[in-house]
Coordinates of C-alpha atoms in Angstrom, one line a residue:
M1395 CA 44.0 128.2 63.6
S1396 CA 41.5 125.6 62.6
Q1397 CA 41.5 121.8 62.3
R1398 CA 40.8 121.8 58.6
P1399 CA 43.7 121.9 56.2
F1400 CA 45.3 125.3 56.1
N1401 CA 44.6 127.2 52.8
V1402 CA 47.7 128.8 51.3
L1403 CA 47.7 131.0 48.3
F1404 CA 50.9 131.8 46.4
L1405 CA 50.8 135.0 44.3
C1406 CA 52.9 136.1 41.4
T1407 CA 52.2 138.5 38.5
G1408 CA 51.8 135.9 35.7
N1409 CA 51.0 132.7 37.6
S1410 CA 53.1 130.8 35.1
A1411 CA 56.2 129.6 37.0
R1412 CA 57.1 130.5 40.6
S1413 CA 53.6 130.4 42.1
I1414 CA 52.7 127.3 40.2
I1415 CA 55.9 125.5 41.4
A1416 CA 55.1 126.6 45.0
E1417 CA 51.5 125.3 44.7
S1418 CA 52.7 121.9 43.5
L1419 CA 55.5 121.7 46.2
L1420 CA 53.1 122.5 49.0
T1421 CA 50.6 120.0 47.7
H1422 CA 53.3 117.4 47.9
W1423 CA 55.1 118.3 51.1
G1424 CA 52.0 119.5 52.9
Q1425 CA 50.7 115.9 53.0
G1426 CA 47.0 116.9 53.4
K1427 CA 47.7 119.4 56.2
F1428 CA 47.6 122.2 53.6
Q1429 CA 45.5 123.0 50.6
A1430 CA 47.7 124.9 48.1
F1431 CA 46.5 127.5 45.5
S1432 CA 48.2 129.9 43.2
A1433 CA 47.2 132.9 41.2
G1434 CA 48.5 136.0 39.4
S1435 CA 47.6 139.7 39.3
H1436 CA 47.9 139.5 35.5
P1437 CA 47.9 135.8 34.7
K1438 CA 49.5 134.7 31.5
G1439 CA 46.9 132.0 31.0
V1440 CA 49.5 129.3 30.4
I1441 CA 52.1 127.6 32.6
Q1442 CA 55.7 127.8 31.6
P1443 CA 56.5 124.3 30.0
R1444 CA 59.8 124.2 31.8
A1445 CA 58.1 124.5 35.2
L1446 CA 55.7 121.7 34.4
S1447 CA 58.4 119.4 33.0
L1448 CA 60.6 120.0 36.0
L1449 CA 57.8 119.3 38.5
A1450 CA 56.8 116.1 36.5
S1451 CA 60.4 114.9 36.4
L1452 CA 60.6 115.1 40.2
G1453 CA 57.3 113.3 40.7
M1454 CA 55.5 116.4 42.0
P1455 CA 51.8 116.8 41.4
T1456 CA 50.8 118.7 38.2
D1457 CA 47.2 117.6 37.8
G1458 CA 44.8 120.6 37.9
L1459 CA 47.5 123.2 37.8
R1460 CA 46.4 126.2 35.7
S1461 CA 47.3 129.9 35.4
K1462 CA 44.5 132.0 36.9
G1463 CA 43.8 135.5 38.3
W1464 CA 43.7 136.3 41.9
E1465 CA 40.2 137.7 41.7
E1466 CA 39.1 134.0 41.8
F1467 CA 40.2 133.9 45.4
S1468 CA 38.8 137.2 46.5
A1469 CA 35.3 136.6 45.1
P1470 CA 32.3 135.5 47.2
G1471 CA 32.4 131.8 47.8
A1472 CA 36.1 131.5 47.4
P1473 CA 38.1 129.4 49.9
E1474 CA 39.1 131.4 52.9
M1475 CA 42.9 131.7 53.0
D1476 CA 44.9 131.2 56.1
F1477 CA 48.2 132.3 54.4
V1478 CA 49.0 134.4 51.3
F1479 CA 52.6 134.5 50.1
T1480 CA 53.9 136.7 47.3
V1481 CA 56.7 135.0 45.4
C1482 CA 57.7 137.9 43.1
D1483 CA 58.7 141.4 43.9
R1484 CA 56.4 143.0 41.3
V1485 CA 53.2 141.6 42.8
A1486 CA 54.4 142.3 46.3
G1487 CA 54.3 146.0 45.4
E1488 CA 50.8 145.9 44.0
V1489 CA 47.6 146.6 45.9
C1490 CA 46.2 143.1 46.6
P1491 CA 42.6 142.4 47.0
A1492 CA 41.1 142.2 50.5
W1493 CA 41.3 138.5 51.3
P1494 CA 38.4 137.1 53.3
G1495 CA 39.4 136.0 56.7
Q1496 CA 42.4 138.2 57.1
P1497 CA 45.1 135.6 56.2
I1498 CA 48.7 135.9 57.4
T1499 CA 50.8 137.3 54.6
A1500 CA 54.5 137.2 53.8
H1501 CA 56.8 138.0 50.9
W1502 CA 58.8 135.1 49.6
G1503 CA 60.3 136.8 46.6
L1504 CA 62.5 135.0 44.1
P1505 CA 63.9 135.9 40.7
D1506 CA 61.7 134.9 37.7
P1507 CA 63.2 131.8 36.1
A1508 CA 61.2 132.5 32.9
A1509 CA 63.1 135.8 32.5
V1510 CA 66.4 134.0 32.0
H1511 CA 67.3 134.1 28.3
G1512 CA 70.6 132.3 28.3
S1513 CA 71.5 128.9 27.1
E1514 CA 69.2 125.9 27.6
L1515 CA 71.4 124.9 30.5
E1516 CA 71.2 128.3 32.1
Q1517 CA 67.4 128.3 31.7
A1518 CA 67.1 124.9 33.2
Q1519 CA 69.4 125.9 36.1
A1520 CA 67.2 128.9 36.8
Y1521 CA 64.1 126.7 37.2
R1522 CA 66.0 124.2 39.4
A1523 CA 67.3 127.0 41.6
T1524 CA 63.8 128.4 42.0
L1525 CA 62.4 125.0 42.8
R1526 CA 65.1 124.4 45.4
E1527 CA 64.5 127.8 47.1
L1528 CA 60.8 127.2 47.3
E1529 CA 61.1 123.6 48.3
N1530 CA 63.4 124.6 51.2
R1531 CA 61.0 127.3 52.4
I1532 CA 58.0 125.1 52.1
K1533 CA 59.7 122.2 54.0
I1534 CA 60.4 124.6 56.8
F1535 CA 56.9 126.1 56.7
V1536 CA 55.1 122.7 56.9
V1537 CA 56.9 121.7 60.1
L1538 CA 56.2 124.9 62.0
P1539 CA 54.4 124.1 65.3
F1540 CA 51.2 125.7 64.2
E1541 CA 49.3 124.6 67.3
A1542 CA 51.9 126.2 69.6
L1543 CA 52.2 129.6 67.8
D1544 CA 49.9 132.5 68.0
R1545 CA 49.0 134.6 65.0
M1546 CA 51.8 137.1 65.5
A1547 CA 54.4 134.4 65.9
L1548 CA 53.2 132.6 62.8
A1549 CA 53.4 135.9 60.8
Q1550 CA 56.9 136.5 62.0
R1551 CA 58.0 132.9 61.2
A1552 CA 56.4 133.1 57.7
A1553 CA 58.2 136.4 57.0
A1554 CA 61.5 135.0 58.2
I1555 CA 61.2 132.0 55.9
G1556 CA 60.8 134.4 53.0
Q1557 CA 64.2 135.9 53.8
M1558 CA 66.0 132.5 53.7
R1559 CA 68.4 131.8 50.9
L1560 CA 70.4 128.7 49.9
D1561 CA 74.1 129.3 50.6
A1562 CA 76.7 128.3 48.1
S1563 CA 77.6 125.1 49.9
Q1564 CA 74.0 123.8 49.7
E1565 CA 73.8 124.9 46.1
T1566 CA 76.8 122.8 45.0
A1567 CA 75.9 119.8 47.2
R1568 CA 72.8 119.2 45.0

């Protein structure tokens, strides 16, 4: 892998919550070692207000976040991705564009917090749970020994991170 920051693209269908949250978290926790992006196969064109307010309340970066289509990253002149992570099951089942540079891909699927239609509290909890899951995965990802792992080992580690889940004791400790 190169000496430049690693380019990481998070994909979801609507690019309005999960992928946006992941982009912000990696920008924060990646500390310049990563350049985070997000996109959707069918972008909604707007970011879920709950996602933005949660990120802002935690001091996570929100400047420049916008809902956009994945074709922006498969077009000529687009940044070459090192990693592409799908964060929803629907987009993981779609035929993705051919990404320049053959990035390492993995599925980090999570339920859509925007699909929760319960009380205000239940909706807020869904967004916080999504953020915690993504934050845990991203914190593990950013400390991988990239320089010591070959491409296959990185792909295996990235896939394993996508299978991780908070257990109930971690959930209640927050």
